[in-house]
Amino acid sequence: MNQNVNWYLQKRLERVKQALEKNNYEVYIVDDLDEVKSLLSNLIDKKSTVSFGGSMTLLDGGIIDHLRNLDIELLDRYKEGLTKEEILELHRKSFFADYYITSSNAITEQGYLVNLDGNGNRVAAMIFGPKKVIVIAGYNKIVKDLDEAYERVRNYTAPINSKRLLRKTPCVEVAKCLDCNSDERICNHYLVTYRQNVKGRGIVILVKKELGF
């Protein structure tokens, strides 16, 4: 990375870190995914129960494979051979996990987490249930404010995820949200988390890499 671009990213991430800390989060800034994995190994207690939300950041970044190799009880929703009923049961068990690992669709410069969900299991667990929530986000998830966050998650993240999931929704045809009423719509639950009210529960890892979408 160009040193001037790296300087800019570092300064912006430091501002976001300060905002998140003001909102009661524990925050780390790391350079790459290797540092993320090393940090997770240190943050997560051995023998603990760990779950995770659906996330391309976790999948593409090799985070889930890393979790599978830790000395933990992993509630692995991507384990081969699971039925829909078994996956739903894992979603329910996630509320009793010691750690819940996920990403965020957007993080504002004011330190707000913004997420859009289809089923709602991910945003529900981020709000309540698991003892600790660890959010991993690349610098591309940082936005100026809530208006930019809304634009990002509705007109960028949602259409791309709909395409990835092979949903038959209008946004797949036009690459923007049409606020449809389709049964296959994935943008059903919009959550803005302004502050983590339980001290020590929310952990955010900001990565100087473009991760997910």
Protein backbone atom coordinates (compact mmCIF):
# COMPACT_ATOMS: atom_id res chain seq x y z
CA MET A 1 0.00 0.00 0.00
CA ASN A 2 1.21 3.49 -0.83
CA GLN A 3 2.59 5.13 2.31
CA ASN A 4 0.38 8.21 1.89
CA VAL A 5 -2.75 6.10 1.50
CA ASN A 6 -1.68 4.06 4.52
CA TRP A 7 -1.27 7.29 6.51
CA TYR A 8 -4.77 8.42 5.52
CA LEU A 9 -6.35 5.09 6.43
CA GLN A 10 -4.55 4.98 9.76
CA LYS A 11 -5.76 8.47 10.70
CA ARG A 12 -9.35 7.73 9.69
CA LEU A 13 -9.39 4.41 11.52
CA GLU A 14 -7.97 6.10 14.62
CA ARG A 15 -10.85 8.61 14.56
CA VAL A 16 -13.37 5.77 14.25
CA LYS A 17 -11.60 3.87 17.03
CA GLN A 18 -11.93 6.86 19.36
CA ALA A 19 -15.62 7.22 18.49
CA LEU A 20 -16.29 3.52 19.11
CA GLU A 21 -14.43 3.63 22.41
CA LYS A 22 -16.56 6.60 23.43
CA ASN A 23 -19.55 4.37 22.68
CA ASN A 24 -18.28 1.70 25.09
CA TYR A 25 -16.48 -0.66 22.68
CA GLU A 26 -13.05 -2.25 23.00
CA VAL A 27 -11.30 -1.51 19.70
CA TYR A 28 -8.24 -2.79 17.87
CA ILE A 29 -6.68 -1.62 14.59
CA VAL A 30 -4.72 -4.29 12.69
CA ASP A 31 -2.95 -4.43 9.35
CA ASP A 32 -4.14 -7.74 7.92
CA LEU A 33 -6.03 -10.99 8.41
CA ASP A 34 -3.08 -12.76 10.00
CA GLU A 35 -3.22 -10.19 12.79
CA VAL A 36 -6.98 -10.70 13.05
CA LYS A 37 -6.54 -14.44 13.53
CA SER A 38 -3.78 -13.98 16.09
CA LEU A 39 -5.91 -11.50 18.00
CA LEU A 40 -8.91 -13.83 17.97
CA SER A 41 -6.77 -16.63 19.40
CA ASN A 42 -5.88 -14.34 22.30
CA LEU A 43 -9.33 -12.87 22.83
CA ILE A 44 -11.32 -16.12 22.81
CA ASP A 45 -11.01 -18.31 25.89
CA LYS A 46 -10.26 -21.99 25.38
CA LYS A 47 -13.20 -24.39 25.78
CA SER A 48 -15.66 -21.52 25.27
CA THR A 49 -18.71 -21.69 23.02
CA VAL A 50 -18.37 -19.64 19.85
CA SER A 51 -20.85 -18.83 17.11
CA PHE A 52 -20.80 -16.52 14.11
CA GLY A 53 -23.10 -14.68 11.75
CA GLY A 54 -23.27 -15.02 8.00
CA SER A 55 -20.45 -12.89 6.62
CA MET A 56 -18.27 -12.80 3.52
CA THR A 57 -15.60 -11.11 5.64
CA LEU A 58 -15.40 -14.25 7.77
CA LEU A 59 -15.69 -16.67 4.85
CA ASP A 60 -13.32 -15.03 2.39
CA GLY A 61 -10.89 -14.02 5.11
CA GLY A 62 -10.42 -17.58 6.35
CA ILE A 63 -11.72 -16.60 9.78
CA ILE A 64 -14.15 -19.51 10.03
CA ASP A 65 -11.44 -22.02 9.14
CA HIS A 66 -9.29 -20.44 11.83
CA LEU A 67 -12.07 -20.81 14.39
CA ARG A 68 -12.45 -24.48 13.45
CA ASN A 69 -8.86 -25.06 14.52
CA LEU A 70 -9.18 -23.44 17.95
CA ASP A 71 -9.80 -25.34 21.18
CA ILE A 72 -13.43 -24.21 21.40
CA GLU A 73 -16.97 -25.48 20.92
CA LEU A 74 -17.88 -23.96 17.56
CA LEU A 75 -21.52 -23.69 16.55
CA ASP A 76 -20.70 -24.11 12.88
CA ARG A 77 -23.63 -23.18 10.66
CA TYR A 78 -21.55 -24.03 7.56
CA LYS A 79 -20.76 -27.58 8.59
CA GLU A 80 -21.49 -29.96 5.73
CA GLY A 81 -24.67 -32.01 5.83
CA LEU A 82 -26.73 -29.79 8.12
CA THR A 83 -30.47 -29.60 7.48
CA LYS A 84 -32.41 -26.32 7.55
CA GLU A 85 -33.84 -27.33 10.92
CA GLU A 86 -30.36 -27.99 12.32
CA ILE A 87 -29.14 -24.62 11.08
CA LEU A 88 -32.10 -22.88 12.72
CA GLU A 89 -31.31 -24.68 15.97
CA LEU A 90 -27.72 -23.42 15.78
CA HIS A 91 -29.06 -19.88 15.32
CA ARG A 92 -31.06 -20.30 18.52
CA LYS A 93 -28.13 -21.77 20.43
CA SER A 94 -26.03 -18.79 19.37
CA PHE A 95 -27.86 -16.61 21.88
CA PHE A 96 -26.24 -18.65 24.66
CA ALA A 97 -22.72 -18.56 23.18
CA ASP A 98 -19.78 -17.06 25.01
CA TYR A 99 -18.62 -15.29 21.84
CA TYR A 100 -20.43 -14.23 18.67
CA ILE A 101 -18.21 -13.32 15.70
CA THR A 102 -19.57 -11.19 12.87
CA SER A 103 -18.88 -8.22 10.64
CA SER A 104 -20.85 -5.02 10.18
CA ASN A 105 -22.39 -3.74 6.97
CA ALA A 106 -21.23 -0.23 7.84
CA ILE A 107 -19.55 1.69 10.66
CA THR A 108 -19.99 5.45 10.81
CA GLU A 109 -17.33 7.94 11.83
CA GLN A 110 -19.48 8.61 14.89
CA GLY A 111 -18.94 5.01 16.01
CA TYR A 112 -22.36 3.60 15.10
CA LEU A 113 -22.76 0.06 13.74
CA VAL A 114 -25.27 -0.24 10.89
CA ASN A 115 -26.59 -3.61 9.74
CA LEU A 116 -29.30 -4.98 7.46
CA ASP A 117 -30.54 -8.56 7.84
CA GLY A 118 -32.90 -10.97 6.16
CA ASN A 119 -33.83 -13.38 8.97
CA GLY A 120 -32.62 -11.15 11.79
CA ASN A 121 -30.63 -13.79 13.69
CA ARG A 122 -27.37 -11.88 13.20
CA VAL A 123 -28.61 -8.47 14.31
CA ALA A 124 -30.56 -10.05 17.18
CA ALA A 125 -27.41 -11.72 18.53
CA MET A 126 -25.48 -8.46 18.17
CA ILE A 127 -28.05 -6.77 20.39
CA PHE A 128 -28.57 -9.40 23.08
CA GLY A 129 -27.66 -12.94 24.08
CA PRO A 130 -24.00 -13.88 23.57
CA LYS A 131 -21.70 -12.76 26.36
CA LYS A 132 -19.30 -11.05 23.95
CA VAL A 133 -19.66 -9.87 20.36
CA ILE A 134 -16.57 -9.47 18.19
CA VAL A 135 -17.06 -7.39 15.03
CA ILE A 136 -14.42 -7.64 12.29
CA ALA A 137 -14.58 -4.94 9.61
CA GLY A 138 -12.35 -3.84 6.75
CA TYR A 139 -11.74 -0.15 6.12
CA ASN A 140 -14.22 -0.27 3.23
CA LYS A 141 -17.06 -0.52 5.76
CA ILE A 142 -16.29 2.94 7.19
CA VAL A 143 -18.77 5.65 6.14
CA LYS A 144 -19.21 9.32 7.00
CA ASP A 145 -22.60 9.18 8.71
CA LEU A 146 -25.94 7.39 8.96
CA ASP A 147 -27.14 8.74 5.60
CA GLU A 148 -24.11 7.26 3.84
CA ALA A 149 -24.53 4.03 5.82
CA TYR A 150 -28.16 3.69 4.71
CA GLU A 151 -27.18 4.29 1.09
CA ARG A 152 -24.40 1.71 1.36
CA VAL A 153 -26.40 -1.11 2.91
CA ARG A 154 -29.54 -0.64 0.81
CA ASN A 155 -28.05 0.12 -2.61
CA TYR A 156 -24.71 -1.68 -2.47
CA THR A 157 -24.55 -4.43 0.14
CA ALA A 158 -28.10 -5.73 -0.23
CA PRO A 159 -28.12 -6.07 -4.05
CA ILE A 160 -24.71 -7.78 -4.03
CA ASN A 161 -25.78 -10.22 -1.33
CA SER A 162 -29.04 -10.89 -3.14
CA LYS A 163 -27.04 -11.69 -6.27
CA ARG A 164 -24.66 -13.92 -4.27
CA LEU A 165 -27.57 -15.80 -2.72
CA LEU A 166 -29.33 -16.23 -6.10
CA ARG A 167 -32.41 -14.38 -4.89
CA LYS A 168 -35.07 -13.47 -7.41
CA THR A 169 -35.49 -9.86 -6.34
CA PRO A 170 -35.77 -6.63 -8.36
CA CYS A 171 -32.45 -5.36 -6.99
CA VAL A 172 -30.65 -8.21 -8.74
CA GLU A 173 -31.98 -6.91 -12.04
CA VAL A 174 -31.11 -3.24 -11.58
CA ALA A 175 -28.32 -3.29 -8.93
CA LYS A 176 -30.13 -0.96 -6.55
CA CYS A 177 -32.86 -1.22 -3.94
CA LEU A 178 -36.45 -0.85 -5.18
CA ASP A 179 -37.93 -1.41 -1.71
CA CYS A 180 -39.68 -4.51 -3.01
CA ASN A 181 -42.20 -6.76 -1.31
CA SER A 182 -40.65 -9.98 -2.62
CA ASP A 183 -40.78 -13.16 -0.57
CA GLU A 184 -37.05 -13.48 -1.33
CA ARG A 185 -36.18 -10.03 -0.05
CA ILE A 186 -33.14 -10.08 2.28
CA CYS A 187 -33.33 -6.51 3.65
CA ASN A 188 -35.96 -6.98 6.35
CA HIS A 189 -34.33 -5.83 9.59
CA TYR A 190 -32.41 -2.54 9.69
CA LEU A 191 -30.40 -1.98 12.86
CA VAL A 192 -28.43 1.02 14.07
CA THR A 193 -26.40 0.33 17.21
CA TYR A 194 -25.48 3.68 18.71
CA ARG A 195 -23.74 2.35 21.80
CA GLN A 196 -22.79 -0.88 23.53
CA ASN A 197 -24.50 -0.62 26.90
CA VAL A 198 -22.66 -3.54 28.55
CA LYS A 199 -19.04 -2.67 29.27
CA GLY A 200 -16.67 -5.32 27.87
CA ARG A 201 -19.30 -7.01 25.68
CA GLY A 202 -18.58 -5.30 22.35
CA ILE A 203 -15.21 -5.71 20.64
CA VAL A 204 -14.44 -4.20 17.22
CA ILE A 205 -11.43 -5.17 15.09
CA LEU A 206 -10.76 -2.64 12.33
CA VAL A 207 -8.60 -3.97 9.50
CA LYS A 208 -6.57 -1.94 7.02
CA LYS A 209 -7.80 -4.17 4.21
CA GLU A 210 -10.88 -4.23 2.02
CA LEU A 211 -12.98 -7.10 3.37
CA GLY A 212 -16.43 -8.28 2.35
CA PHE A 213 -18.99 -5.91 0.90
